[in-house]
Structures are given as C-alpha cells and as structure tokens.
mmCIF file with all atom_site columns, C-alpha atoms and ligand atoms in Angstrom:
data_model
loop_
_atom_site.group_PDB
_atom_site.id
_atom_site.type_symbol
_atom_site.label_atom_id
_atom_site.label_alt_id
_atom_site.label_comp_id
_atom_site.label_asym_id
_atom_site.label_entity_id
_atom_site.label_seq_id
_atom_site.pdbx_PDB_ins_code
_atom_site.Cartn_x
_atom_site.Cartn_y
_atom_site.Cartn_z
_atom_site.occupancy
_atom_site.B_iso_or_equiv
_atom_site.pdbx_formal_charge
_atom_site.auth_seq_id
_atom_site.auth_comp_id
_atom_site.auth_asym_id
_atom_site.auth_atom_id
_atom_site.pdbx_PDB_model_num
ATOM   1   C CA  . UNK V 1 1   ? -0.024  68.258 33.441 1.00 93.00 ? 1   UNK V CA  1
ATOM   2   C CA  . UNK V 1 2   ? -3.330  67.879 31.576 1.00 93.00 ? 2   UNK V CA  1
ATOM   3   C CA  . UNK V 1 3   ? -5.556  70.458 31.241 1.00 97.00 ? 3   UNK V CA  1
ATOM   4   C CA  . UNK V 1 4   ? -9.424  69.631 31.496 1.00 98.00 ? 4   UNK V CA  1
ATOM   5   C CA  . UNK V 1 5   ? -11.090 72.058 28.619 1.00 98.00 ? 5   UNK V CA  1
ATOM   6   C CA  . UNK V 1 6   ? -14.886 71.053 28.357 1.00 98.00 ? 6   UNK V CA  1
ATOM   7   C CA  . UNK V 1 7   ? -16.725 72.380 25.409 1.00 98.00 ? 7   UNK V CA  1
ATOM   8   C CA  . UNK V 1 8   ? -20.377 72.600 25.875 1.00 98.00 ? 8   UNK V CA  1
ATOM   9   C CA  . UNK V 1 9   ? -22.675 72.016 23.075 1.00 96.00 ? 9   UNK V CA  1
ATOM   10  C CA  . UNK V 1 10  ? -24.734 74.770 21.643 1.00 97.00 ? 10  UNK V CA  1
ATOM   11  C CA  . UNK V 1 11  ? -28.656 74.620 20.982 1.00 97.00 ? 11  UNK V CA  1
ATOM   12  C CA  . UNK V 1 12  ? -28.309 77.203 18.040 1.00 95.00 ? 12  UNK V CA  1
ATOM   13  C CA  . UNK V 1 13  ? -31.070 78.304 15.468 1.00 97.00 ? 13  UNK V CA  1
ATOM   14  C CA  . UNK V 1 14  ? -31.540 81.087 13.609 1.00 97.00 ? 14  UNK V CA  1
ATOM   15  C CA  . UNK V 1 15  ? -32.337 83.574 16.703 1.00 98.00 ? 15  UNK V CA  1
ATOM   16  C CA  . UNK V 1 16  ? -28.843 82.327 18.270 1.00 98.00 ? 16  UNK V CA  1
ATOM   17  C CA  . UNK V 1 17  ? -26.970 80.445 20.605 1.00 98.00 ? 17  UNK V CA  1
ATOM   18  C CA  . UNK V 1 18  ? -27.744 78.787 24.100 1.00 98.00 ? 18  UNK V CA  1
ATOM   19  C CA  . UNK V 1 19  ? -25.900 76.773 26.163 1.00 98.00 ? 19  UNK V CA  1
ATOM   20  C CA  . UNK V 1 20  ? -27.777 74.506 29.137 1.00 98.00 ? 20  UNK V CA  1
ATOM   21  C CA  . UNK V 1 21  ? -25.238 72.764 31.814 1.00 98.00 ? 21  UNK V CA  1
ATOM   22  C CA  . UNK V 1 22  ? -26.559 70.469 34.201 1.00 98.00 ? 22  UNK V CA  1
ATOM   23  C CA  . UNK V 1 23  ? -25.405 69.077 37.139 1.00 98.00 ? 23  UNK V CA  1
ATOM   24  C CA  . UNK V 1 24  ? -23.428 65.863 37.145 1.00 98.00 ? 24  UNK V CA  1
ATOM   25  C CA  . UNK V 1 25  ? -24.042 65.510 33.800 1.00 97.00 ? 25  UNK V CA  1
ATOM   26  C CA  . UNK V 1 26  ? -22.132 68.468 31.800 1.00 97.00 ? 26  UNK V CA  1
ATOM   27  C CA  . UNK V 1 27  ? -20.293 69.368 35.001 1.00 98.00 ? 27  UNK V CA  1
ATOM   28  C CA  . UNK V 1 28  ? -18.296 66.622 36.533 1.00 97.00 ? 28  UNK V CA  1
ATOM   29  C CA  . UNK V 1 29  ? -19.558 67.859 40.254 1.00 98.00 ? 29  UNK V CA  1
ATOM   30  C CA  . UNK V 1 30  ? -23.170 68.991 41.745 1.00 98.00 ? 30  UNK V CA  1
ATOM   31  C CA  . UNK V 1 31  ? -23.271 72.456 41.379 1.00 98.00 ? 31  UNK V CA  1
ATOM   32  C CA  . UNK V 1 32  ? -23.933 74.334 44.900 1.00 98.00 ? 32  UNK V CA  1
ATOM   33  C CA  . UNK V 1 33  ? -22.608 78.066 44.287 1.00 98.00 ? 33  UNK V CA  1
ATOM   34  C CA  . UNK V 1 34  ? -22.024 80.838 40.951 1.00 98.00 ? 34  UNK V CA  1
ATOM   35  C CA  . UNK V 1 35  ? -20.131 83.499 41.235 1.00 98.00 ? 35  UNK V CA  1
ATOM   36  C CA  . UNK V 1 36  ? -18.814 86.150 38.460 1.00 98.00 ? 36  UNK V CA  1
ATOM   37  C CA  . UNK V 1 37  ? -16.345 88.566 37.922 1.00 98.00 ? 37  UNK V CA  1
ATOM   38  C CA  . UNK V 1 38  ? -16.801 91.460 35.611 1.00 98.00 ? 38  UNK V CA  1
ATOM   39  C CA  . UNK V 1 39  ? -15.595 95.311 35.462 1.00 98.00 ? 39  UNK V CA  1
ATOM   40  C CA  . UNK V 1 40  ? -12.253 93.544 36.128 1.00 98.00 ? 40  UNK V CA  1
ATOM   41  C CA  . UNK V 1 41  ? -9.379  96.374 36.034 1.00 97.00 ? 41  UNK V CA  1
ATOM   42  C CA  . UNK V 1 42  ? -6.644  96.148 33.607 1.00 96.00 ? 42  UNK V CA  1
ATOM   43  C CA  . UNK V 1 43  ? -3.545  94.481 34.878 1.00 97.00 ? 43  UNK V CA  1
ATOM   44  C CA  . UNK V 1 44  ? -5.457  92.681 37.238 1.00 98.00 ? 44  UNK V CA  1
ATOM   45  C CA  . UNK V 1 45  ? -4.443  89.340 38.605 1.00 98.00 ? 45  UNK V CA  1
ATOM   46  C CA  . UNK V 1 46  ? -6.934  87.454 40.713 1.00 98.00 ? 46  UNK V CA  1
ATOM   47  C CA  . UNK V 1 47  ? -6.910  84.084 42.150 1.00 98.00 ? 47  UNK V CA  1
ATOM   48  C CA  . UNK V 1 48  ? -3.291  83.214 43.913 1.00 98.00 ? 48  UNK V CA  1
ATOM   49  C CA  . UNK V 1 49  ? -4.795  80.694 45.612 1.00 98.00 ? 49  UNK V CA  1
ATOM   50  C CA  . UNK V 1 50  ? -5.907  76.971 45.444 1.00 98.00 ? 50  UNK V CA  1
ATOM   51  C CA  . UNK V 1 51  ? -8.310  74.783 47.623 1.00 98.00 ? 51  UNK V CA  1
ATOM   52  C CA  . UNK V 1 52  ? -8.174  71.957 49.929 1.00 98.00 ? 52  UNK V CA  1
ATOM   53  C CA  . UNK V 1 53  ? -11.605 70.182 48.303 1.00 98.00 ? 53  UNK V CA  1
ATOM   54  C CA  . UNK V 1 54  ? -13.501 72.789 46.111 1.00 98.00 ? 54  UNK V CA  1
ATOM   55  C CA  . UNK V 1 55  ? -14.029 71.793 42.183 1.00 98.00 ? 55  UNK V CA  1
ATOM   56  C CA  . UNK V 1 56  ? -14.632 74.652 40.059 1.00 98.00 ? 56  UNK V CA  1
ATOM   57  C CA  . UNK V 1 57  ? -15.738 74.805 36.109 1.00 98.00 ? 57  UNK V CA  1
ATOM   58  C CA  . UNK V 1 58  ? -14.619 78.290 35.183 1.00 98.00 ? 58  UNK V CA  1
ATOM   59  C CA  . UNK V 1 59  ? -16.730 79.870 32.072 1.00 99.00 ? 59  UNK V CA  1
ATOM   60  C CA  . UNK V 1 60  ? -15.447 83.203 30.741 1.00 98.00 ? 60  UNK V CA  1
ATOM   61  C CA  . UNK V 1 61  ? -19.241 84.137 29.286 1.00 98.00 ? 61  UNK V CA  1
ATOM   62  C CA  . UNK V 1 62  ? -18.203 87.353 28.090 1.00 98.00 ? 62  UNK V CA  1
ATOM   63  C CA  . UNK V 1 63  ? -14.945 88.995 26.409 1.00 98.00 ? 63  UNK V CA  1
ATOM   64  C CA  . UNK V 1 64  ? -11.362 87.332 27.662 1.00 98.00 ? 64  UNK V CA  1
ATOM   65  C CA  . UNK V 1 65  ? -9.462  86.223 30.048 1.00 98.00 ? 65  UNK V CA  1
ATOM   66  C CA  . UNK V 1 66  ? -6.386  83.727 30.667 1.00 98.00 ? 66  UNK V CA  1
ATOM   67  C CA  . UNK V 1 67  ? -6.095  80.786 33.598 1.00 98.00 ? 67  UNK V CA  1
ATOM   68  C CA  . UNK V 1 68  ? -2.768  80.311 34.741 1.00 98.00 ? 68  UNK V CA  1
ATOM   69  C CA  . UNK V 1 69  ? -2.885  77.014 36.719 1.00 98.00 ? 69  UNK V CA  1
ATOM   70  C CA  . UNK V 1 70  ? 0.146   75.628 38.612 1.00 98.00 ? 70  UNK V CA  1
ATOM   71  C CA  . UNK V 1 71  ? -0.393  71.275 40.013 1.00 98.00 ? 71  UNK V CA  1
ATOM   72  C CA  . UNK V 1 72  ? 3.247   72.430 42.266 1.00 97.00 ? 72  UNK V CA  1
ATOM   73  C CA  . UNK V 1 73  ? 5.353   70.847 39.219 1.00 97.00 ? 73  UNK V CA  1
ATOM   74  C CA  . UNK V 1 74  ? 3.941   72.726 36.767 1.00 98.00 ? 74  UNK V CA  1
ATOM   75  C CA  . UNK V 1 75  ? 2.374   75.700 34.866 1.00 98.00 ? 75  UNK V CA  1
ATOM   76  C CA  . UNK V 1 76  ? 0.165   76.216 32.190 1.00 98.00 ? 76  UNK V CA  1
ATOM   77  C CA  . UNK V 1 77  ? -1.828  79.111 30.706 1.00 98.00 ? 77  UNK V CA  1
ATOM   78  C CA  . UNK V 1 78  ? -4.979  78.641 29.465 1.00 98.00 ? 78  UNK V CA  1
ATOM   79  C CA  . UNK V 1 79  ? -7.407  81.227 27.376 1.00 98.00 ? 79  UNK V CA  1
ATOM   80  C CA  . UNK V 1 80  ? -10.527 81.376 27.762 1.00 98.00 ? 80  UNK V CA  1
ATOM   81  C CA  . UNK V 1 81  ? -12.423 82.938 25.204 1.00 98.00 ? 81  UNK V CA  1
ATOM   82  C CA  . UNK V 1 82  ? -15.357 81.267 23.914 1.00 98.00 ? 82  UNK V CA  1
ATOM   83  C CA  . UNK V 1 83  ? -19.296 81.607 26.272 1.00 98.00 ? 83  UNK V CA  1
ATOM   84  C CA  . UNK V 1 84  ? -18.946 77.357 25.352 1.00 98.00 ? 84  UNK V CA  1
ATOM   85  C CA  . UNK V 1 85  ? -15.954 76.373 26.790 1.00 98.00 ? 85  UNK V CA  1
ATOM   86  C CA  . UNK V 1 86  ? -15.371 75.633 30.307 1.00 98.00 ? 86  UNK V CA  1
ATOM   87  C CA  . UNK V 1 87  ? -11.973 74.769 32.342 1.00 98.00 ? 87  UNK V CA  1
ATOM   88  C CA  . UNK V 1 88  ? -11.939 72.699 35.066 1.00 98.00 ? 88  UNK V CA  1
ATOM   89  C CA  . UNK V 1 89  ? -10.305 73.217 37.806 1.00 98.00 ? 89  UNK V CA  1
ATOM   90  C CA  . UNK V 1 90  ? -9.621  70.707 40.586 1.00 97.00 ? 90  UNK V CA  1
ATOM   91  C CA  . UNK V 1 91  ? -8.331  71.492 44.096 1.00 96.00 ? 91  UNK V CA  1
ATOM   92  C CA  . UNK V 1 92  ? -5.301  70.906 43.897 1.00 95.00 ? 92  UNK V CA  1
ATOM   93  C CA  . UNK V 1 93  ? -4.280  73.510 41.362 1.00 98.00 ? 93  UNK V CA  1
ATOM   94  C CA  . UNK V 1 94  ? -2.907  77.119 42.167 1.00 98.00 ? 94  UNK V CA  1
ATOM   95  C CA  . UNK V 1 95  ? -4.448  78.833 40.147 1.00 98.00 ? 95  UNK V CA  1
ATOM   96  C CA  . UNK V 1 96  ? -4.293  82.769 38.866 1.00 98.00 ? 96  UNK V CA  1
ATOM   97  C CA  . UNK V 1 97  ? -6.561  84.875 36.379 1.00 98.00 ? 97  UNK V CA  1
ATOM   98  C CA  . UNK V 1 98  ? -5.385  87.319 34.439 1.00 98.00 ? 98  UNK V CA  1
ATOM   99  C CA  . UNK V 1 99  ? -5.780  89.373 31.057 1.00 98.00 ? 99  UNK V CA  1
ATOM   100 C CA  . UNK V 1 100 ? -9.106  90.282 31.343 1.00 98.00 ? 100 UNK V CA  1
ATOM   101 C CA  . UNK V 1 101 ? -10.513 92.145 28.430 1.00 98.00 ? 101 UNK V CA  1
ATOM   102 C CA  . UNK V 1 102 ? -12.330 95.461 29.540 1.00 98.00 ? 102 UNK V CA  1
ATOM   103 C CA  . UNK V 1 103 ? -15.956 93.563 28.819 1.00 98.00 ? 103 UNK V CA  1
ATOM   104 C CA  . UNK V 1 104 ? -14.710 90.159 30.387 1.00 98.00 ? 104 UNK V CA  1
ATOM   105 C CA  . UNK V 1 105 ? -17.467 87.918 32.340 1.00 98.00 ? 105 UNK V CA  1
ATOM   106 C CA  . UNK V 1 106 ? -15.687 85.222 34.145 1.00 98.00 ? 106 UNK V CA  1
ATOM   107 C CA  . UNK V 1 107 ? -18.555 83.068 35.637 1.00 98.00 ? 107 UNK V CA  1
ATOM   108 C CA  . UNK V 1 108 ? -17.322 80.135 37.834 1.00 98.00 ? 108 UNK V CA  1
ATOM   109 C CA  . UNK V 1 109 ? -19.439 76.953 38.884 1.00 98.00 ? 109 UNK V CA  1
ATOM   110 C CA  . UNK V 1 110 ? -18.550 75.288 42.232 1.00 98.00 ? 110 UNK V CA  1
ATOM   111 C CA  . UNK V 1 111 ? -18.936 72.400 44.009 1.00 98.00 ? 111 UNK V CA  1
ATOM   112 C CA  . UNK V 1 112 ? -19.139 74.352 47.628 1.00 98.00 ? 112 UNK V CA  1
ATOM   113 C CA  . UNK V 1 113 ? -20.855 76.918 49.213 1.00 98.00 ? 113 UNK V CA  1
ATOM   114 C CA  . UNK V 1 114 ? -18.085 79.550 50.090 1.00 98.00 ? 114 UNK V CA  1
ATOM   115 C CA  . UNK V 1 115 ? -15.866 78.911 52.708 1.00 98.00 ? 115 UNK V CA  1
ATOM   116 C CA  . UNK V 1 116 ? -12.521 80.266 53.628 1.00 98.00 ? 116 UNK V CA  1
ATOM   117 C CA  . UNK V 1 117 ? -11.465 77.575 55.576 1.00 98.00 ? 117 UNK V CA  1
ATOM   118 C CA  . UNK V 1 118 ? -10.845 75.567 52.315 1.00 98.00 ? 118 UNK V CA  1
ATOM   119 C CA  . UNK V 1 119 ? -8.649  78.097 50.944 1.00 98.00 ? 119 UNK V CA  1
ATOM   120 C CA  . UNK V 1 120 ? -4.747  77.526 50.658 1.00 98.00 ? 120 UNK V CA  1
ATOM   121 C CA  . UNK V 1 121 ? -3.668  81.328 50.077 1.00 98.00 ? 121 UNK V CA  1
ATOM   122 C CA  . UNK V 1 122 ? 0.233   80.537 50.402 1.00 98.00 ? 122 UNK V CA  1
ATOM   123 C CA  . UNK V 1 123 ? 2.033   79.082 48.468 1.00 98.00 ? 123 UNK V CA  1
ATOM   124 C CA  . UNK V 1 124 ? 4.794   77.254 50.019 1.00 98.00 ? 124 UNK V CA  1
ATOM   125 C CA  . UNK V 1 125 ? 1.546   76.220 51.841 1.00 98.00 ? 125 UNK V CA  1
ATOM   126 C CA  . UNK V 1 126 ? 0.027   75.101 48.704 1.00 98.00 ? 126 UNK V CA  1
ATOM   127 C CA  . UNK V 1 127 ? 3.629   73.092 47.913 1.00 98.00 ? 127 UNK V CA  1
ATOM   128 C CA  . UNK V 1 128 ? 3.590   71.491 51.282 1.00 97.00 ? 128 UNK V CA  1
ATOM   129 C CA  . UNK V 1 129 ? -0.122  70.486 50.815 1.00 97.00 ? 129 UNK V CA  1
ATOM   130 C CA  . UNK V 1 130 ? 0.788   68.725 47.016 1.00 97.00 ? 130 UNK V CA  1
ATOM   131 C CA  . UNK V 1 131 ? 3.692   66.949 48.390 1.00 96.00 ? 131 UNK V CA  1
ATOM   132 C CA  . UNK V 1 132 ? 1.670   65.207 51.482 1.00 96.00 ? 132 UNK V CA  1
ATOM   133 C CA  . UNK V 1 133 ? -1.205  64.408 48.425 1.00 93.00 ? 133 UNK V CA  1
ATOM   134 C CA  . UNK V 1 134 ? 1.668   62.678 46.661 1.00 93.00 ? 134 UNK V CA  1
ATOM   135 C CA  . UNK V 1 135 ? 2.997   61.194 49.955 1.00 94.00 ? 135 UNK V CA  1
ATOM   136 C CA  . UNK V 1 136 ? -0.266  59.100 50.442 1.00 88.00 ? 136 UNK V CA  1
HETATM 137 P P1  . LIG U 2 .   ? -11.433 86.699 46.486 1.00 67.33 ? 201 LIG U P1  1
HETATM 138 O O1  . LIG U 2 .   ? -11.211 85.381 47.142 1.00 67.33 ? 201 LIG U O1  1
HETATM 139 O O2  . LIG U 2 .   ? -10.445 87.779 46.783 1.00 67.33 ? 201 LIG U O2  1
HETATM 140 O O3  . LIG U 2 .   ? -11.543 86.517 44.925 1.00 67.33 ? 201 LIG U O3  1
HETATM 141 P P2  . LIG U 2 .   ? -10.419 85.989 43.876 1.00 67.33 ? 201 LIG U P2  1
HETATM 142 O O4  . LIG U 2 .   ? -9.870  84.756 44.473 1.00 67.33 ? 201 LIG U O4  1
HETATM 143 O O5  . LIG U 2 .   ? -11.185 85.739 42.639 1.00 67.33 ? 201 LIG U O5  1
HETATM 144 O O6  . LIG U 2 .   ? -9.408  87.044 43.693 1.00 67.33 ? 201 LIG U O6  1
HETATM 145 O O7  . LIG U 2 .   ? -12.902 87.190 46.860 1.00 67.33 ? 201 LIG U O7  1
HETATM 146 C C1  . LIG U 2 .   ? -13.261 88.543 46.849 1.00 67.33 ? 201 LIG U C1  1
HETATM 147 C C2  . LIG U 2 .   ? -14.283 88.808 47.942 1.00 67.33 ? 201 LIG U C2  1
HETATM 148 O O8  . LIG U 2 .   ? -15.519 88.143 47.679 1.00 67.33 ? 201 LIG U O8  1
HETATM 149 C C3  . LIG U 2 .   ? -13.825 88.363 49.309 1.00 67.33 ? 201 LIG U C3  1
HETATM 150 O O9  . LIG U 2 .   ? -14.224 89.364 50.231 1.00 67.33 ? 201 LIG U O9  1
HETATM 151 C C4  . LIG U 2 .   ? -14.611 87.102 49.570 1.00 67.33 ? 201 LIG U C4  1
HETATM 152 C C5  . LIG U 2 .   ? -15.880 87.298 48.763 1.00 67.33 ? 201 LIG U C5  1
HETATM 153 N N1  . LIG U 2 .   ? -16.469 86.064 48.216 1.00 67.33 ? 201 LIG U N1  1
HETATM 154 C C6  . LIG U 2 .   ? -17.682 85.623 48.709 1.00 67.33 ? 201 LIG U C6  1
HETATM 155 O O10 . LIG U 2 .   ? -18.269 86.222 49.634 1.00 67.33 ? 201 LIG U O10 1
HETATM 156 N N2  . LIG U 2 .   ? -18.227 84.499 48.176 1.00 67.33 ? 201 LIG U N2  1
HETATM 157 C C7  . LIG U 2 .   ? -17.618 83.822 47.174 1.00 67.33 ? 201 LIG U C7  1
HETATM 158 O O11 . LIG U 2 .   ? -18.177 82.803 46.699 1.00 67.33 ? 201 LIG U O11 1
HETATM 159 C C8  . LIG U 2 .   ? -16.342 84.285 46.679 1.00 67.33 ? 201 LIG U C8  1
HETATM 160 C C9  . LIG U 2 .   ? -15.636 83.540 45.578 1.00 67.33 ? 201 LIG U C9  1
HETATM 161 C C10 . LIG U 2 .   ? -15.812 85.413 47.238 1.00 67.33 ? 201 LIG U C10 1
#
C-alpha cells in the first residue's frame, strides 16, 4: 500500500517560515472546503470512515497526530508532525486519527463541499465497496 506524504516547500527568512498551497498545483485536486480539528481530547479516535469520491490532503499545522489508513488489504500508520507535510488521502481509504497531542491542529483540504451522502461509515460497507472497485 503506498502512502502519498507531500512535503510542501517553505518560503523561510529570517522572520520565519510560510508555506503557500495552491490548487491543482501543490494539491493534486481543486480545493472546495477546510476544515480543522483542534482541542481534540486525549484518547480520542476520529475518522472511522472513508468516502465514495472525496480527496482529502490532511495537514497537522499544529502539535501531533497519527493517520491510520486501511485500502481493505491493508493498514498503515502514519505521523504527522511537521506544519509542511501533508498526507493524502484518496477515497478509497478507511481512515482513523488518533494521538493527538493536547495543542494538535489537524487542518484538512478537500475536494468537496460536505456531504454525508459520500460517506461510507461501516465497514463491512467500506469492504464491500473496495471489492466491487477491484471487480471493475
Ligand atoms: P465527523 O464526521 O464526526 O468528524 P470526524 O470524521 O473527523 O470524526 O464530523 C463532526 C461534525 O461536524 C458532524 O456533525 C458533521 C460536521 N461537519 C460539517 O458540518 N462539515 C464538515 O465539513 C465536516 C468534516 C463535518
């Protein structure tokens, strides 16, 4: 399973760091929603879920966290702990967040508005909806 682990460049000087991401150019997808996480409780697992189209790039801007993403076949954990790296996540991938560090900022980029109708929140679900990608 190959994990997708961008890392952005950034425009440093002597004030400090930035990091600039543009549409369809450091993100692999035109960029129509952010959302963040933050004041995430400890022992908290988020996520346990995957999509039917949506494309995320997942950012952890602040403090820790870990990705656990799952293609059906299998797992892999991923840290994120750097403001310029960014995971991508496709789809197709189950995927779970975990670990956050009291001062975490988990900032995700998508490539749809919200919509709960693309969510796949079971897994055996999820396992029937890999197999029939495979199938085609
Ligand atoms: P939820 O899907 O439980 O988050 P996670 O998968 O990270 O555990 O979302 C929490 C709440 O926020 C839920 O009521 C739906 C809402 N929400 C939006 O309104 N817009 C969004 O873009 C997202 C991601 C969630």
């Amino acid at each position: 399973m190959q994990v997708v682990k961008y890392v952005f460049q950034p425009h440093g000087d002597d004030r400090g760091q930035l990091v600039a991401l543009e549409e369809n150019k450091d993100i692999p997808f035109k960029i129509k929603r952010v959302y963040y996480m933050y004041d995430t409780g400890e022992g908290v697992t988020r996520g346990h879920h995957a999509h039917k189209h949506l494309e995320q790039i997942l950012i952890c801007i602040h403090g820790r966290c870990k990705i656990r993403l799952n293609n059906g076949h299998e797992t892999k954990v991923v840290p994120l702990e750097k403001p310029y790296e960014g995971l991508y996540v496709a789809n197709n991938m189950w995927r779970e967040m975990f670990d956050f560090s009291p001062d975490a900022v988990l900032m995700v980029l998508a490539s749809e508005l919200y919509d709960e109708s693309d969510y796949i929140r079971n897994y055996d679900d999820f396992l029937k909806f890999v197999k029939q990608q495979e199938d085609k």
